PDB file of C-alpha atoms in Angstrom:
ATOM      1  CA  MET Y   1    -134.194 -88.828 226.147  1.00  0.00           C
ATOM      2  CA  ALA Y   2    -132.485 -90.789 228.930  1.00  0.00           C
ATOM      3  CA  SER Y   3    -130.143 -89.087 231.356  1.00  0.00           C
ATOM      4  CA  ALA Y   4    -128.482 -90.037 234.627  1.00  0.00           C
ATOM      5  CA  SER Y   5    -131.727 -89.214 236.431  1.00  0.00           C
ATOM      6  CA  THR Y   6    -133.964 -90.788 233.781  1.00  0.00           C
ATOM      7  CA  PRO Y   7    -133.098 -94.457 233.312  1.00  0.00           C
ATOM      8  CA  THR Y   8    -133.651 -96.082 229.939  1.00  0.00           C
ATOM      9  CA  PRO Y   9    -136.971 -97.941 230.094  1.00  0.00           C
ATOM     10  CA  THR Y  10    -136.652-101.689 230.465  1.00  0.00           C
ATOM     11  CA  PRO Y  11    -138.170-103.520 227.486  1.00  0.00           C
ATOM     12  CA  THR Y  12    -141.455-105.184 228.322  1.00  0.00           C
ATOM     13  CA  GLY Y  13    -143.685-107.789 226.741  1.00  0.00           C
ATOM     14  CA  ASN Y  14    -143.543-107.895 222.954  1.00  0.00           C
ATOM     15  CA  GLU Y  15    -140.364-105.819 222.753  1.00  0.00           C
ATOM     16  CA  ARG Y  16    -138.485-108.311 224.944  1.00  0.00           C
ATOM     17  CA  ILE Y  17    -139.572-111.155 222.670  1.00  0.00           C
ATOM     18  CA  ALA Y  18    -138.793-109.263 219.435  1.00  0.00           C
ATOM     19  CA  ARG Y  19    -135.304-108.199 220.630  1.00  0.00           C
ATOM     20  CA  ARG Y  20    -134.320-111.815 221.321  1.00  0.00           C
ATOM     21  CA  PHE Y  21    -134.201-112.550 217.582  1.00  0.00           C
ATOM     22  CA  PRO Y  22    -131.490-110.063 216.554  1.00  0.00           C
ATOM     23  CA  GLU Y  23    -129.658-110.194 219.881  1.00  0.00           C
ATOM     24  CA  GLU Y  24    -129.655-113.899 220.725  1.00  0.00           C
ATOM     25  CA  VAL Y  25    -130.549-115.782 217.534  1.00  0.00           C
ATOM     26  CA  ALA Y  26    -128.683-113.724 214.922  1.00  0.00           C
ATOM     27  CA  GLY Y  27    -126.064-112.033 217.097  1.00  0.00           C
ATOM     28  CA  GLU Y  28    -125.138-114.836 219.504  1.00  0.00           C
ATOM     29  CA  GLY Y  29    -125.905-117.703 217.133  1.00  0.00           C
ATOM     30  CA  ASN Y  30    -128.497-119.360 219.372  1.00  0.00           C
ATOM     31  CA  ILE Y  31    -130.360-120.772 216.353  1.00  0.00           C
ATOM     32  CA  GLY Y  32    -132.296-123.279 218.502  1.00  0.00           C
ATOM     33  CA  LEU Y  33    -134.047-120.374 220.245  1.00  0.00           C
ATOM     34  CA  ILE Y  34    -136.188-120.027 217.099  1.00  0.00           C
ATOM     35  CA  ASP Y  35    -138.174-123.053 218.346  1.00  0.00           C
ATOM     36  CA  GLU Y  36    -138.950-121.214 221.581  1.00  0.00           C
ATOM     37  CA  ILE Y  37    -139.787-117.699 220.331  1.00  0.00           C
ATOM     38  CA  CYS Y  38    -141.179-118.226 216.804  1.00  0.00           C
ATOM     39  CA  ALA Y  39    -144.486-119.752 215.778  1.00  0.00           C
ATOM     40  CA  GLU Y  40    -144.206-123.019 213.866  1.00  0.00           C
ATOM     41  CA  ASP Y  41    -145.310-121.341 210.615  1.00  0.00           C
ATOM     42  CA  VAL Y  42    -143.386-118.070 211.164  1.00  0.00           C
ATOM     43  CA  LEU Y  43    -143.125-115.962 207.991  1.00  0.00           C
ATOM     44  CA  ASP Y  44    -139.977-113.918 207.322  1.00  0.00           C
ATOM     45  CA  HIS Y  45    -139.710-111.347 204.507  1.00  0.00           C
ATOM     46  CA  SER Y  46    -136.238-110.066 203.530  1.00  0.00           C
ATOM     47  CA  PRO Y  47    -134.102-109.274 200.475  1.00  0.00           C
ATOM     48  CA  LEU Y  48    -132.777-112.853 200.770  1.00  0.00           C
ATOM     49  CA  GLY Y  49    -136.262-114.161 200.024  1.00  0.00           C
ATOM     50  CA  GLU Y  50    -139.416-115.078 201.853  1.00  0.00           C
ATOM     51  CA  VAL Y  51    -139.107-118.052 204.186  1.00  0.00           C
ATOM     52  CA  ARG Y  52    -141.851-119.851 206.082  1.00  0.00           C
ATOM     53  CA  GLY Y  53    -141.477-122.084 209.087  1.00  0.00           C
ATOM     54  CA  ARG Y  54    -138.838-122.533 211.748  1.00  0.00           C
ATOM     55  CA  ASP Y  55    -136.587-124.866 209.748  1.00  0.00           C
ATOM     56  CA  GLU Y  56    -136.310-122.521 206.744  1.00  0.00           C
ATOM     57  CA  LEU Y  57    -135.656-119.580 209.057  1.00  0.00           C
ATOM     58  CA  LYS Y  58    -132.959-121.528 210.945  1.00  0.00           C
ATOM     59  CA  ALA Y  59    -131.280-122.393 207.634  1.00  0.00           C
ATOM     60  CA  GLN Y  60    -131.338-118.761 206.484  1.00  0.00           C
ATOM     61  CA  ILE Y  61    -129.858-117.397 209.722  1.00  0.00           C
ATOM     62  CA  SER Y  62    -127.248-120.173 209.812  1.00  0.00           C
ATOM     63  CA  GLY Y  63    -126.250-119.279 206.244  1.00  0.00           C
ATOM     64  CA  ILE Y  64    -125.760-115.622 207.185  1.00  0.00           C
ATOM     65  CA  ARG Y  65    -123.670-116.574 210.202  1.00  0.00           C
ATOM     66  CA  ASP Y  66    -121.594-118.938 208.026  1.00  0.00           C
ATOM     67  CA  SER Y  67    -120.914-116.049 205.621  1.00  0.00           C
ATOM     68  CA  PHE Y  68    -119.950-113.620 208.409  1.00  0.00           C
ATOM     69  CA  SER Y  69    -118.294-115.630 211.184  1.00  0.00           C
ATOM     70  CA  ASP Y  70    -118.098-112.703 213.619  1.00  0.00           C
ATOM     71  CA  PHE Y  71    -121.649-111.549 212.817  1.00  0.00           C
ATOM     72  CA  SER Y  72    -123.346-109.303 215.370  1.00  0.00           C
ATOM     73  CA  ALA Y  73    -126.686-107.524 215.554  1.00  0.00           C
ATOM     74  CA  THR Y  74    -127.163-104.598 217.943  1.00  0.00           C
ATOM     75  CA  VAL Y  75    -130.630-103.201 218.641  1.00  0.00           C
ATOM     76  CA  GLU Y  76    -130.276 -99.413 218.637  1.00  0.00           C
ATOM     77  CA  ASP Y  77    -133.951 -98.437 219.027  1.00  0.00           C
ATOM     78  CA  ALA Y  78    -137.271-100.210 219.450  1.00  0.00           C
ATOM     79  CA  ILE Y  79    -140.833 -98.942 219.323  1.00  0.00           C
ATOM     80  CA  THR Y  80    -143.905-101.048 220.076  1.00  0.00           C
ATOM     81  CA  GLU Y  81    -147.379-100.376 218.739  1.00  0.00           C
ATOM     82  CA  GLY Y  82    -150.035-103.005 219.309  1.00  0.00           C
ATOM     83  CA  ASP Y  83    -148.745-106.432 218.248  1.00  0.00           C
ATOM     84  CA  THR Y  84    -145.808-105.007 216.237  1.00  0.00           C
ATOM     85  CA  VAL Y  85    -142.303-104.022 217.347  1.00  0.00           C
ATOM     86  CA  ALA Y  86    -140.196-101.817 215.056  1.00  0.00           C
ATOM     87  CA  MET Y  87    -136.441-101.983 215.609  1.00  0.00           C
ATOM     88  CA  ARG Y  88    -133.415-100.193 214.201  1.00  0.00           C
ATOM     89  CA  VAL Y  89    -130.544-102.670 214.274  1.00  0.00           C
ATOM     90  CA  THR Y  90    -126.871-102.354 213.343  1.00  0.00           C
ATOM     91  CA  LEU Y  91    -125.392-105.424 211.641  1.00  0.00           C
ATOM     92  CA  ARG Y  92    -121.633-106.054 211.640  1.00  0.00           C
ATOM     93  CA  GLY Y  93    -119.405-108.832 210.400  1.00  0.00           C
ATOM     94  CA  THR Y  94    -116.430-109.929 208.368  1.00  0.00           C
ATOM     95  CA  HIS Y  95    -117.260-111.495 205.010  1.00  0.00           C
ATOM     96  CA  ASP Y  96    -115.318-114.742 205.217  1.00  0.00           C
ATOM     97  CA  GLY Y  97    -117.818-117.142 203.625  1.00  0.00           C
ATOM     98  CA  THR Y  98    -119.806-117.134 200.383  1.00  0.00           C
ATOM     99  CA  PHE Y  99    -122.818-114.784 200.624  1.00  0.00           C
ATOM    100  CA  MET Y 100    -125.439-114.411 197.883  1.00  0.00           C
ATOM    101  CA  GLY Y 101    -122.979-116.091 195.509  1.00  0.00           C
ATOM    102  CA  ILE Y 102    -120.255-113.572 196.390  1.00  0.00           C
ATOM    103  CA  GLU Y 103    -116.952-115.247 197.244  1.00  0.00           C
ATOM    104  CA  PRO Y 104    -115.388-114.179 200.569  1.00  0.00           C
ATOM    105  CA  THR Y 105    -113.751-110.758 200.445  1.00  0.00           C
ATOM    106  CA  GLY Y 106    -112.382-110.600 203.992  1.00  0.00           C
ATOM    107  CA  LYS Y 107    -113.931-107.127 204.284  1.00  0.00           C
ATOM    108  CA  THR Y 108    -115.768-105.940 207.382  1.00  0.00           C
ATOM    109  CA  VAL Y 109    -119.233-104.447 206.969  1.00  0.00           C
ATOM    110  CA  GLU Y 110    -121.437-102.330 209.194  1.00  0.00           C
ATOM    111  CA  VAL Y 111    -124.951-101.633 207.950  1.00  0.00           C
ATOM    112  CA  GLY Y 112    -128.273-100.456 209.268  1.00  0.00           C
ATOM    113  CA  ASN Y 113    -131.260-102.775 209.328  1.00  0.00           C
ATOM    114  CA  MET Y 114    -134.944-102.057 209.925  1.00  0.00           C
ATOM    115  CA  VAL Y 115    -136.994-104.900 211.367  1.00  0.00           C
ATOM    116  CA  PHE Y 116    -140.717-105.040 212.019  1.00  0.00           C
ATOM    117  CA  THR Y 117    -141.760-108.022 214.145  1.00  0.00           C
ATOM    118  CA  ARG Y 118    -145.393-109.079 214.656  1.00  0.00           C
ATOM    119  CA  ILE Y 119    -146.163-111.098 217.754  1.00  0.00           C
ATOM    120  CA  GLU Y 120    -149.214-113.190 218.638  1.00  0.00           C
ATOM    121  CA  ASP Y 121    -149.604-115.114 221.902  1.00  0.00           C
ATOM    122  CA  ASP Y 122    -145.998-114.347 222.922  1.00  0.00           C
ATOM    123  CA  MET Y 123    -144.599-115.865 219.698  1.00  0.00           C
ATOM    124  CA  ILE Y 124    -143.038-114.186 216.656  1.00  0.00           C
ATOM    125  CA  VAL Y 125    -145.389-114.899 213.746  1.00  0.00           C
ATOM    126  CA  GLU Y 126    -144.039-112.559 211.070  1.00  0.00           C
ATOM    127  CA  ARG Y 127    -140.951-110.427 210.406  1.00  0.00           C
ATOM    128  CA  TRP Y 128    -140.134-107.812 207.775  1.00  0.00           C
ATOM    129  CA  VAL Y 129    -136.355-107.338 207.567  1.00  0.00           C
ATOM    130  CA  GLN Y 130    -134.844-104.531 205.464  1.00  0.00           C
ATOM    131  CA  PRO Y 131    -131.052-104.305 205.764  1.00  0.00           C
ATOM    132  CA  ASP Y 132    -129.118-101.686 203.791  1.00  0.00           C
ATOM    133  CA  MET Y 133    -128.149-104.117 201.023  1.00  0.00           C
ATOM    134  CA  LEU Y 134    -126.711-101.363 198.809  1.00  0.00           C
ATOM    135  CA  GLY Y 135    -124.492-100.231 201.682  1.00  0.00           C
ATOM    136  CA  MET Y 136    -123.402-103.807 202.335  1.00  0.00           C
ATOM    137  CA  LEU Y 137    -122.623-104.563 198.680  1.00  0.00           C
ATOM    138  CA  THR Y 138    -120.734-101.266 198.388  1.00  0.00           C
ATOM    139  CA  GLN Y 139    -118.652-102.061 201.480  1.00  0.00           C
ATOM    140  CA  LEU Y 140    -117.899-105.523 200.064  1.00  0.00           C
ATOM    141  CA  GLY Y 141    -116.655-103.868 196.865  1.00  0.00           C
ATOM    142  CA  VAL Y 142    -119.266-105.598 194.714  1.00  0.00           C
ATOM    143  CA  VAL Y 143    -121.114-102.392 193.807  1.00  0.00           C
ATOM    144  CA  GLU Y 144    -119.463 -99.095 192.938  1.00  0.00           C
ATOM    145  CA  LEU Y 145    -121.548 -95.977 193.487  1.00  0.00           C
ATOM    146  CA  PRO Y 146    -121.545 -93.367 190.727  1.00  0.00           C
ATOM    147  CA  GLU Y 147    -119.876 -90.078 191.524  1.00  0.00           C
ATOM    148  CA  ALA Y 148    -122.217 -87.263 192.497  1.00  0.00           C
TER     149      ALA Y 148
END
């Protein structure tokens, strides 16, 4: 645990590369960075579907950002083991564009997201993205949870 006398470790190597995707690509909207940090045939697995290649990934991220104009992604924790970086990320945004066929609700969402990123030769080659879709759909008012 970090304290005033124990600084938070600075991300190194694979973690630095992996963090750039949620922070800069998704959060800041620097979609062109995908060309620099992702392999040409990058494979991305998520509830939105499996996409392969930089162009498909750019289109998917652009679509998310179009659906949530103030979209942000904050890396809360990251752990690196071998060629894989596991991250806990908080996603936030206001639903002001069509998302998964759901018309804009104007509602703000905040959901957790687990991301595993595999890196080879300093390039992202594969990602497994698992956002809390039930939490998101509940916050958007699309899904109503049963009473306990």
